[in-house]
Amino acid sequence: MLELKNITKIYKTGTFKQKALNNIDLKFRSNEFVAILGPSGSGKTTLLNIIGGLDRYTNGDLLIKGKSTKNFKDKDWDAYRNKSVGFVFQSYNLIPHIDILSNIEMGMTLSGKRKNVRRKKAIELLNKVGLKDHKNKKPNQLSGGQMQRVAIARALANNPEIILADEPTGALDTKTSKQIMELIKEVSKDKLVIMVTHNPEIAKAYADRIISMQDGKVIDDSNPVTDNELKEEYKLKRTKMSFLTALSLSLNNILTKKGRTILTSFASSIGIIGIALILSLSNGFQKQIDKFEKDTSDAMPIFISPMKMISNETIEEEMTSFTTQKDNLYPTDEKIKVKEDTKTSSFNYITGDYMEYLKDNIKDYTSSLMFGYGSLNMIQNYKGEYTYLSSLSDLNIQVLPFKSFDDLSISSIITDYYDLLYGKMPEEKDEILIEISNDNIVSVDFAKALELENNEYTFEDILGKEIKLVFNDIYYSSYQDMYFPNEASREIYDNYNNLTLKVVGIIRVKKEKKSIVSSNNSIYYTQKLVDYVHSIEKDSKIVVAQRNSDKSVLTGEVFSSYGDDALAYKKMILARLYDDVAPTDLYLYPKDFDSKDEIVKLLDKYNKDKDEYTKVTYVDEAALISSVTSGIMDGITIVLIAFSSISLIVSSIMLGIITYISVLERTKEIGILRSLGARKKDISRVFNAEVFIIGLTSGILGIVIALILLIPINKLLYNLTDLTNVGILDPIHAIVLIIISLILTLMGGSIPSYLASKKDPVIALRTE
Ligand code: ADP
Ligand code: MG
């Protein structure tokens, strides 16, 4: 069965070499009860461990059924231990945190036997060793003799051909020793039993053969094997532990230290909680921002100003220049450079073509349009003093007609966002609408414009108030080829050409819209007035003069000094003098959120094949706000996540340390499992399983705690901001976070698990 040829075992401790076994030559029969006698330190345990494949010989060879083990791999030894050998130790070596049935089953579990097969066999064995009434007990609920019976049952579980017992009665009293020896004797009937003892009486009473050892040598053998005894065939299947076995083993172990596991999981979950909360909140806020953008998209127009400086690009550029560091600032050399003339255009060239393009393309996407034209020349008579409205500093005459492409009437913007408090909507060219602020207050200048002299008025008083509109030919005088506004005077005020505008209605911003539309003192008029003014002014002297001049008739500026921009600039001035139907300013009100994207696309499309000077830039205020806010949100989110990630990393390191402690605690278990044939891989699996359980628990715990915390957080946010359900955890984020928690903890536990698998089973078994 077994043959030891010249086996030598040398232990090296530092530079000291200990010859534990010295040239041992021994043969064992398949069926005999061998006792190995010898004083302490003579090498008995070492011999047994080498025979059982727990330890490796330094020199010589061990033949198992005639097969040399010189080229045995780890897995061959594991299979040999699992299938062919059963160990019985002096200190029983049961796994304390699982019940005795599971202890007995462990070897079968490792060899992949099915659950019901294992159970049946384990109960059968428990009956055999006389413990059938104790099957649900844990090892520490048994006496020493009973524990040794369990150990013997475990040794027999895989029907091994060899039982190796190392002083099995060493820790037992005489009476119990006898019972155990009877049991081993019974077992030895159809097996090879090799038992180490230092008690010659026991050896004589039970063994068929006694081998005596001293100083690592065999000094006597009562019944040596002769050469002509039978040879057998070697055959073995390898063992494997499923991850499920490892998981249940670790689950049992973890259950014995619930408090610590919960604490550990909780500590590791803090990072997850943090990240989950941050993600939920930033998600929620982003959603709120998007919602706000959607809600306000029709109130926040896309604005096309006469100046190109005002566009999303330039504004964003300016804003980022605050935060980003340019590396060409504060040069250290003593050089001065002249700035290169970058040829960019500064005026938007809004032409009739452009207006046609808008009319043809964006009509379906806009609810309303608002056009700005040159300021109308208006004059007032305030207590006998004549003043142009344009010279009043505090007056915000947003003299902008609302209209849609289809009709020239007041657009829905007014009816959607304003309440008509009094009067009616203007229809004719001389009818105007005034807007009062939401506290029913008008500014002093606004009051002056309407020639109001008292402090308080009823709506009725205001209806019918008049403003005089002066046309260019009366407003301007010429001197040589330049034009100047005439000083405001009674003659101008009373000129019979003037058009008298009458207040027909009073509007105020709607309560629910006050956050999205600013509340102003403004005067609104109809497109009819614009068209009428245009029809008159296009033939005014100043317009004709300006059309034929290559410099500004108001300032004397030569247009050519604007380079390629000259034409756009001249056009703008003419527009201001009402020569052109093309407006100077444009406000496009999108129908809804998606329409806004379409409008932006169309505006970009127009610019595509245009050069720098004929491009028309625009401001998308809503996008600007959300790009800035979401930029800030992203920044804050990233910073917070980075902080929380530190706690994640810390917890994975902590988990590594805790796993390492667990490895130290379970060293004995590692030895036992190895003696039962567990592979190194199985051992690391046991610990990886432990970490897996903790990682999963902490991930799920983190998500659950985060979800619970979101309830009061949302309440608090609702109280602070009126926003409901800001913090919402995306289920995908939750799953990803649990996976991250698993990965990080597995990483943290991988080193200790690896160290565990590397443990020498013999040393592991020796530790207490
Ligand atoms: P026995 O079981 O007969 O009491 P052992 O086989 O345990 O003896 O030990 C034989 C000798 O080998 C002893 O001198 C012991 O100190 C030494 N020895 C055993 N194991 C180790 C080890 N892991 N490292 C170093 N020396 C060891
Ligand atoms: Mg010993």
PDB file of N, CA and C and ligand atoms in Angstrom, residues 11 13 18 20 39-46 763 766, ligand 1:
ATOM      1  N   TYR A  11      14.122  20.182   8.853  1.00  0.00           N
ATOM      2  CA  TYR A  11      13.484  21.476   9.116  1.00  0.00           C
ATOM      3  C   TYR A  11      14.556  22.528   9.231  1.00  0.00           C
ATOM      4  N   THR A  13      15.286  26.171  10.546  1.00  0.00           N
ATOM      5  CA  THR A  13      14.799  27.364  11.254  1.00  0.00           C
ATOM      6  C   THR A  13      15.983  28.317  11.317  1.00  0.00           C
ATOM      7  N   GLN A  18      17.320  20.936  11.466  1.00  0.00           N
ATOM      8  CA  GLN A  18      16.870  19.848  12.341  1.00  0.00           C
ATOM      9  C   GLN A  18      16.491  18.665  11.476  1.00  0.00           C
ATOM     10  N   ALA A  20      14.460  15.848  11.306  1.00  0.00           N
ATOM     11  CA  ALA A  20      13.342  15.235  12.022  1.00  0.00           C
ATOM     12  C   ALA A  20      13.188  13.772  11.627  1.00  0.00           C
ATOM     13  N   PRO A  39       9.674   8.309  21.893  1.00  0.00           N
ATOM     14  CA  PRO A  39       9.608   9.456  22.799  1.00  0.00           C
ATOM     15  C   PRO A  39       9.261  10.741  22.047  1.00  0.00           C
ATOM     16  N   SER A  40       8.897  11.730  22.814  1.00  0.00           N
ATOM     17  CA  SER A  40       8.543  13.016  22.222  1.00  0.00           C
ATOM     18  C   SER A  40       9.721  13.582  21.431  1.00  0.00           C
ATOM     19  N   GLY A  41       9.466  14.087  20.268  1.00  0.00           N
ATOM     20  CA  GLY A  41      10.513  14.694  19.439  1.00  0.00           C
ATOM     21  C   GLY A  41      11.236  13.694  18.574  1.00  0.00           C
ATOM     22  N   SER A  42      10.782  12.430  18.572  1.00  0.00           N
ATOM     23  CA  SER A  42      11.489  11.428  17.790  1.00  0.00           C
ATOM     24  C   SER A  42      11.094  11.443  16.319  1.00  0.00           C
ATOM     25  N   GLY A  43      10.090  12.232  15.988  1.00  0.00           N
ATOM     26  CA  GLY A  43       9.743  12.372  14.564  1.00  0.00           C
ATOM     27  C   GLY A  43       8.463  11.677  14.166  1.00  0.00           C
ATOM     28  N   LYS A  44       7.676  11.219  15.123  1.00  0.00           N
ATOM     29  CA  LYS A  44       6.455  10.453  14.832  1.00  0.00           C
ATOM     30  C   LYS A  44       5.442  11.286  14.023  1.00  0.00           C
ATOM     31  N   THR A  45       5.173  12.484  14.553  1.00  0.00           N
ATOM     32  CA  THR A  45       4.192  13.338  13.881  1.00  0.00           C
ATOM     33  C   THR A  45       4.666  13.713  12.481  1.00  0.00           C
ATOM     34  N   THR A  46       5.933  14.007  12.384  1.00  0.00           N
ATOM     35  CA  THR A  46       6.497  14.352  11.088  1.00  0.00           C
ATOM     36  C   THR A  46       6.305  13.206  10.100  1.00  0.00           C
ATOM     37  N   ILE A 763       1.973  23.584   9.813  1.00  0.00           N
ATOM     38  CA  ILE A 763       2.127  24.673  10.778  1.00  0.00           C
ATOM     39  C   ILE A 763       0.746  25.182  11.189  1.00  0.00           C
ATOM     40  N   ARG A 766      -0.665  23.095  13.800  1.00  0.00           N
ATOM     41  CA  ARG A 766       0.013  23.208  15.091  1.00  0.00           C
ATOM     42  C   ARG A 766      -0.441  24.436  15.885  1.00  0.00           C
TER      43      ARG A 766
HETATM   44  P1  ADP B   1       7.039  13.805  17.826  1.00  0.00           P
HETATM   45  O1  ADP B   1       5.730  13.882  17.102  1.00  0.00           O
HETATM   46  O2  ADP B   1       7.681  12.500  17.752  1.00  0.00           O
HETATM   47  O3  ADP B   1       6.989  14.341  19.160  1.00  0.00           O
HETATM   48  P2  ADP B   1       7.789  15.665  15.796  1.00  0.00           P
HETATM   49  O4  ADP B   1       7.664  14.897  14.532  1.00  0.00           O
HETATM   50  O5  ADP B   1       6.688  16.621  16.088  1.00  0.00           O
HETATM   51  O6  ADP B   1       8.079  14.707  17.011  1.00  0.00           O
HETATM   52  O7  ADP B   1       9.129  16.484  15.687  1.00  0.00           O
HETATM   53  C1  ADP B   1      10.338  15.928  15.361  1.00  0.00           C
HETATM   54  C2  ADP B   1      11.419  16.968  15.454  1.00  0.00           C
HETATM   55  O8  ADP B   1      11.253  17.899  14.416  1.00  0.00           O
HETATM   56  C3  ADP B   1      11.373  17.717  16.779  1.00  0.00           C
HETATM   57  O9  ADP B   1      12.674  17.915  17.219  1.00  0.00           O
HETATM   58  C4  ADP B   1      10.730  19.040  16.397  1.00  0.00           C
HETATM   59  O10 ADP B   1      11.280  20.046  17.187  1.00  0.00           O
HETATM   60  C5  ADP B   1      11.111  19.206  14.943  1.00  0.00           C
HETATM   61  N1  ADP B   1      10.103  19.875  14.229  1.00  0.00           N
HETATM   62  C6  ADP B   1       8.847  19.449  13.995  1.00  0.00           C
HETATM   63  N2  ADP B   1       8.149  20.330  13.224  1.00  0.00           N
HETATM   64  C7  ADP B   1       8.994  21.350  12.993  1.00  0.00           C
HETATM   65  C8  ADP B   1       8.890  22.555  12.274  1.00  0.00           C
HETATM   66  N3  ADP B   1       7.770  22.906  11.624  1.00  0.00           N
HETATM   67  N4  ADP B   1       9.962  23.371  12.228  1.00  0.00           N
HETATM   68  C9  ADP B   1      11.099  23.045  12.832  1.00  0.00           C
HETATM   69  N5  ADP B   1      11.251  21.948  13.513  1.00  0.00           N
HETATM   70  C10 ADP B   1      10.232  21.069  13.618  1.00  0.00           C
END
